[in-house]
Tab-separated table of C-alpha atoms in Angstrom:
chain	number	residue	atom	x	y	z
A	13	MET	CA	97.338	88.948	76.023
A	14	ASN	CA	97.648	92.571	76.854
A	15	THR	CA	100.921	94.313	75.965
A	16	ALA	CA	102.670	96.324	79.291
A	17	VAL	CA	105.410	97.674	77.211
A	18	LYS	CA	105.604	98.611	73.678
A	19	VAL	CA	108.675	99.357	71.626
A	20	LYS	CA	108.251	100.286	67.922
A	21	ASP	CA	110.607	101.459	65.624
A	22	LEU	CA	112.964	102.767	68.141
A	23	LYS	CA	116.037	104.896	67.211
A	24	LYS	CA	119.123	106.521	69.277
A	25	SER	CA	121.906	107.621	68.239
A	26	TYR	CA	125.108	109.318	70.014
A	27	GLY	CA	126.749	111.892	67.702
A	28	SER	CA	127.640	110.016	63.950
A	29	HIS	CA	127.116	106.767	65.766
A	30	GLN	CA	123.349	105.383	65.562
A	31	VAL	CA	123.092	103.064	68.639
A	32	LEU	CA	119.227	101.451	68.336
A	33	GLN	CA	118.863	101.159	64.299
A	34	GLY	CA	114.614	100.736	64.354
A	35	LEU	CA	114.073	98.301	67.532
A	36	SER	CA	110.750	96.658	68.089
A	37	PHE	CA	109.354	94.422	70.561
A	38	GLN	CA	106.490	94.046	73.424
A	39	VAL	CA	106.656	92.832	76.279
A	40	ARG	CA	103.442	91.348	77.814
A	41	GLN	CA	101.592	91.775	80.912
A	42	GLY	CA	102.097	89.704	83.565
A	43	GLU	CA	105.496	88.140	82.204
A	44	ILE	CA	109.322	88.467	83.086
A	45	PHE	CA	111.350	89.499	80.146
A	46	ALA	CA	114.587	89.483	79.181
A	47	LEU	CA	116.665	92.027	76.873
A	48	LEU	CA	120.220	90.428	75.886
A	49	GLY	CA	122.707	91.054	73.871
A	50	VAL	CA	126.640	91.455	73.618
A	51	ASN	CA	128.655	94.336	74.796
A	52	GLY	CA	127.909	97.696	71.955
A	53	ALA	CA	124.070	95.308	70.828
A	54	GLY	CA	122.039	98.613	72.442
A	55	LYS	CA	120.360	96.769	75.568
A	56	THR	CA	121.518	99.395	77.835
A	57	THR	CA	120.674	102.766	76.014
A	58	ALA	CA	116.890	100.569	74.916
A	59	LEU	CA	116.437	100.152	78.808
A	60	GLU	CA	117.230	103.763	79.728
A	61	CYS	CA	114.350	104.853	77.061
A	62	MET	CA	111.606	102.913	78.227
A	63	GLU	CA	112.773	103.594	81.799
A	64	GLY	CA	112.176	107.767	80.250
A	65	LEU	CA	116.176	108.022	81.421
A	66	ARG	CA	117.072	109.153	78.197
A	67	GLN	CA	115.695	110.805	75.501
A	68	TRP	CA	115.039	108.678	71.784
A	69	ASP	CA	115.539	110.258	68.274
A	70	SER	CA	112.712	108.701	66.547
A	71	GLY	CA	110.077	105.806	67.501
A	72	THR	CA	107.918	104.884	70.282
A	73	VAL	CA	107.798	103.583	73.478
A	74	THR	CA	104.671	103.008	75.522
A	75	ILE	CA	103.973	101.279	78.299
A	76	THR	CA	100.667	100.605	80.460
A	77	GLY	CA	100.592	100.924	84.057
A	78	THR	CA	102.720	102.121	86.617
A	79	THR	CA	106.622	101.748	86.735
A	80	GLY	CA	109.600	100.994	89.228
A	81	ILE	CA	113.169	101.381	88.653
A	82	GLN	CA	116.186	99.360	89.654
A	83	LEU	CA	118.948	100.725	88.075
A	84	GLN	CA	122.321	99.093	87.575
A	85	SER	CA	124.566	101.419	89.260
A	86	ALA	CA	122.557	103.436	91.498
A	87	SER	CA	123.899	105.384	95.133
A	88	LEU	CA	122.495	107.690	97.933
A	89	CYS	CA	123.886	110.254	100.064
A	90	GLY	CA	126.213	107.725	102.309
A	91	HIS	CA	124.907	109.258	106.042
A	92	ILE	CA	121.060	109.133	105.284
A	93	LYS	CA	120.102	105.920	106.947
A	94	VAL	CA	117.885	103.253	105.286
A	95	SER	CA	114.413	104.403	106.988
A	96	GLU	CA	114.995	108.270	106.054
A	97	ALA	CA	115.800	107.064	102.239
A	98	VAL	CA	112.560	105.196	102.545
A	99	LYS	CA	110.636	108.253	103.470
A	100	LEU	CA	111.972	110.627	101.417
A	101	PHE	CA	111.329	108.586	98.564
A	102	SER	CA	107.770	107.511	99.980
A	103	LEU	CA	107.311	111.620	99.794
A	104	ALA	CA	108.687	111.976	96.347
A	105	LYS	CA	106.336	109.079	94.991
A	106	LYS	CA	103.080	110.369	96.988
A	107	ALA	CA	102.745	106.514	98.597
A	108	LYS	CA	102.990	104.848	101.572
A	109	PRO	CA	105.332	102.045	101.982
A	110	ASP	CA	103.544	98.440	101.928
A	111	PRO	CA	105.015	96.922	105.581
A	112	ALA	CA	104.949	93.597	104.070
A	113	MET	CA	106.999	94.329	101.363
A	114	LEU	CA	109.449	96.143	103.406
A	115	ASP	CA	109.652	92.931	105.789
A	116	ALA	CA	109.924	90.808	102.686
A	117	LEU	CA	112.933	92.291	101.949
A	118	GLY	CA	114.542	92.689	105.141
A	119	ILE	CA	114.442	97.239	105.618
A	120	PRO	CA	112.955	97.159	109.234
A	121	GLU	CA	116.028	95.723	111.013
A	122	LEU	CA	118.183	97.695	108.024
A	123	ALA	CA	116.414	100.815	109.129
A	124	LYS	CA	119.014	102.192	111.614
A	125	LYS	CA	121.895	101.700	109.261
A	126	GLN	CA	123.551	104.505	107.533
A	127	TYR	CA	123.753	103.666	103.510
A	128	HIS	CA	128.172	103.680	103.698
A	129	ALA	CA	127.688	101.253	106.265
A	130	LEU	CA	125.328	98.388	103.714
A	131	SER	CA	126.589	95.187	102.309
A	132	THR	CA	126.646	95.113	98.367
A	133	GLY	CA	123.136	93.205	99.009
A	134	GLN	CA	121.956	95.316	101.340
A	135	LYS	CA	121.857	98.060	99.110
A	136	ARG	CA	120.656	95.892	96.667
A	137	ARG	CA	117.333	95.095	98.633
A	138	LEU	CA	117.104	98.994	99.796
A	139	HIS	CA	117.395	99.727	95.567
A	140	LEU	CA	114.477	97.459	94.952
A	141	ALA	CA	112.225	98.097	97.765
A	142	LEU	CA	112.612	102.024	96.414
A	143	ALA	CA	111.965	100.865	93.273
A	144	LEU	CA	108.087	98.926	94.905
A	145	LEU	CA	107.567	102.280	96.604
A	146	GLY	CA	103.613	103.370	95.213
A	147	ASN	CA	103.504	99.104	94.110
A	148	PRO	CA	104.192	99.563	90.702
A	149	GLU	CA	102.740	97.370	87.973
A	150	VAL	CA	105.818	97.723	85.674
A	151	LEU	CA	109.357	96.656	87.119
A	152	PHE	CA	112.475	97.703	85.441
A	153	LEU	CA	115.410	95.866	86.969
A	154	ASP	CA	119.274	96.520	85.612
A	155	GLU	CA	121.454	93.417	86.423
A	156	PRO	CA	120.006	93.079	89.295
A	157	THR	CA	122.244	90.489	90.758
A	158	ALA	CA	125.448	91.956	90.045
A	159	GLY	CA	127.691	92.059	92.867
A	160	LEU	CA	125.523	89.539	94.596
A	161	ASP	CA	126.574	86.216	96.317
A	162	VAL	CA	124.511	82.889	95.823
A	163	GLU	CA	122.349	82.869	98.783
A	164	GLY	CA	121.780	86.573	98.090
A	165	ARG	CA	121.063	85.910	94.672
A	166	GLN	CA	118.387	82.964	95.458
A	167	ALA	CA	116.391	85.306	97.815
A	168	LEU	CA	116.637	88.052	95.228
A	169	HIS	CA	115.357	85.689	91.972
A	170	GLN	CA	112.578	84.059	94.849
A	171	LEU	CA	111.554	87.608	95.336
A	172	ILE	CA	111.253	88.713	91.544
A	173	ARG	CA	109.114	84.963	91.274
A	174	HIS	CA	106.736	86.277	93.906
A	175	LEU	CA	106.373	89.857	92.657
A	176	ASN	CA	105.702	88.221	88.974
A	177	ARG	CA	102.420	85.760	91.005
A	178	GLN	CA	101.769	89.076	92.374
A	179	GLY	CA	100.324	90.164	88.728
A	180	LYS	CA	103.870	92.371	88.178
A	181	THR	CA	105.754	92.370	84.496
A	182	ILE	CA	109.328	92.468	85.095
A	183	VAL	CA	111.864	93.654	82.417
A	184	LEU	CA	115.449	92.751	83.441
A	185	ALA	CA	119.016	92.894	81.805
A	186	SER	CA	121.535	90.528	82.771
A	187	HIS	CA	124.725	89.026	81.953
A	188	ASP	CA	123.922	85.851	83.931
A	189	MET	CA	122.601	83.587	81.557
A	190	ALA	CA	121.923	81.098	84.191
A	191	GLU	CA	119.306	83.826	86.097
A	192	VAL	CA	117.720	84.866	82.761
A	193	GLU	CA	116.965	80.897	81.999
A	194	ALA	CA	115.629	80.577	85.399
A	195	LEU	CA	113.759	82.916	85.650
A	196	CYS	CA	112.499	85.010	82.663
A	197	HIS	CA	109.556	83.874	80.247
A	198	ARG	CA	110.696	85.486	76.982
A	199	ILE	CA	114.018	86.991	75.627
A	200	ALA	CA	114.751	89.245	73.174
A	201	ILE	CA	118.291	89.221	72.157
A	202	LEU	CA	119.963	91.905	70.574
A	203	ARG	CA	122.319	92.830	67.586
A	204	GLN	CA	123.472	96.270	66.145
A	205	GLY	CA	120.407	98.455	67.833
A	206	ARG	CA	117.831	95.586	66.130
A	207	THR	CA	115.970	92.678	67.453
A	208	ALA	CA	117.676	89.896	66.011
A	209	PHE	CA	115.792	87.250	68.017
A	210	LEU	CA	112.298	87.058	70.193
A	211	GLY	CA	110.965	84.277	71.792
A	212	THR	CA	110.960	81.410	74.555
A	213	VAL	CA	114.385	79.967	75.444
A	214	ASP	CA	112.984	76.959	73.829
A	215	GLN	CA	112.159	78.438	70.601
A	216	LEU	CA	115.372	79.683	70.740
A	217	THR	CA	117.099	76.472	71.253
A	218	GLN	CA	114.694	75.000	68.091
A	219	GLN	CA	116.494	77.825	65.558
A	220	VAL	CA	119.902	77.321	66.577
A	221	GLY	CA	120.201	73.592	67.004
A	222	LYS	CA	119.865	71.276	69.845
A	223	ARG	CA	123.711	70.103	71.248
A	224	TYR	CA	124.374	68.448	73.908
A	225	THR	CA	127.045	67.594	75.697
A	226	ILE	CA	128.573	64.222	76.953
A	227	LEU	CA	131.341	64.099	78.949
A	228	PHE	CA	133.348	60.409	79.104
A	229	GLN	CA	135.047	59.319	82.222
A	230	THR	CA	137.733	56.659	80.959
A	231	SER	CA	140.695	54.860	81.320
A	232	ARG	CA	142.496	57.362	79.598
A	233	GLY	CA	141.016	60.488	81.425
A	234	ARG	CA	137.949	62.489	81.108
A	235	GLN	CA	136.865	63.265	77.121
A	236	GLU	CA	134.104	65.144	76.212
A	237	CYS	CA	132.015	65.003	72.951
A	238	ILE	CA	129.064	67.718	71.497
A	239	VAL	CA	126.614	66.092	69.392
A	240	ARG	CA	123.446	67.183	67.930
A	241	GLN	CA	121.375	63.681	67.940
A	242	LEU	CA	122.122	62.681	71.386
A	243	ALA	CA	121.663	58.760	70.742
A	244	GLN	CA	123.364	58.704	67.823
A	245	GLY	CA	126.970	60.119	69.074
A	246	LEU	CA	126.383	58.611	72.146
A	247	LEU	CA	126.528	55.066	70.752
A	248	ALA	CA	128.853	56.069	68.163
A	249	GLN	CA	131.515	57.373	70.638
A	250	LEU	CA	130.757	54.213	72.965
A	251	GLU	CA	131.450	51.911	69.808
A	252	GLU	CA	134.515	53.922	69.564
A	253	PHE	CA	135.774	53.220	72.922
A	254	GLN	CA	135.517	49.855	72.694
A	255	GLN	CA	137.138	49.342	69.420
A	256	GLN	CA	140.016	51.736	71.080
A	257	GLY	CA	139.723	48.962	73.959
A	258	VAL	CA	139.167	52.431	76.432
A	259	LEU	CA	137.075	51.761	79.383
A	260	VAL	CA	134.472	54.160	80.227
A	261	GLU	CA	134.113	54.116	83.892
A	262	ASP	CA	131.139	57.234	84.004
A	263	ILE	CA	128.874	59.174	81.638
A	264	GLN	CA	127.483	62.346	81.842
A	265	ILE	CA	125.015	64.396	79.695
A	266	ARG	CA	124.497	67.534	79.660
A	267	ARG	CA	122.060	69.616	76.819
A	268	GLY	CA	123.214	73.186	75.457
A	269	SER	CA	122.905	76.193	77.892
A	270	LEU	CA	121.272	79.150	77.422
A	271	GLU	CA	124.502	81.255	77.492
A	272	GLU	CA	125.895	78.586	74.659
A	273	HIS	CA	122.817	78.997	72.322
A	274	PHE	CA	123.158	82.543	72.919
A	275	LEU	CA	127.026	82.961	72.041
A	276	GLN	CA	126.021	80.397	68.905
A	277	PHE	CA	123.218	82.795	67.764
A	278	ALA	CA	125.890	86.170	68.101
A	279	ARG	CA	128.154	84.082	65.917
A	280	GLU	CA	125.792	83.162	63.506
A	281	GLU	CA	124.412	86.137	63.035
A	282	GLU	CA	128.250	88.436	63.057
A	283	THR	CA	128.519	85.753	59.433
């Protein structure tokens, strides 16, 4: 597949503190790609370098295609109207707004509202609309659903999937592991400014090992058991309950989540 974003041996320091220590990875055209990492891993700096907002010390960033950026924290003049913001950014980008895109984001209904009067969700929609002006081929989203309610997150997820089906490459940073697992084709986990893992969620699961959480509702109350071999672990626990005379009333099985695998991977990297 063709490459939309290529980061090679990227290094960036703030004074004596080296944040990026030879970071390298590639994002394929037409995929949704996530940058993950614990606080201080370098994901925000890496994203800002790719967006062109921060100069790096050495290495290269190559982007194929036009870009659009939705920042994690952004603000406009409080008294600017939504329609004025769209017009201003359209002039800056020398691009006509796409009426279908604006409709999909519900921008026309907000046209006369001033920025300070918008809710968090409405501001997120406006920022995304401004990022999409000019129909960029590569879209950078930093914590795109932060501060949104469940309905707002679901609506934005649907829009991200729609944009991806249109062929857009989407690079996002998120602390919401359920969001990443639901949306992304591949992930990169950063640790100490380097790529510690690059691949799919399933590949991460295979690398750290599958883990299952079995929840038992018993005559003694709720009990939890974590196993790697589902069948063996379940049968062994049921046999133990039988020997103890414990009545099992209900069983729930949950496979390890991306968050659990990510945390386990991070802990293993630390040791």
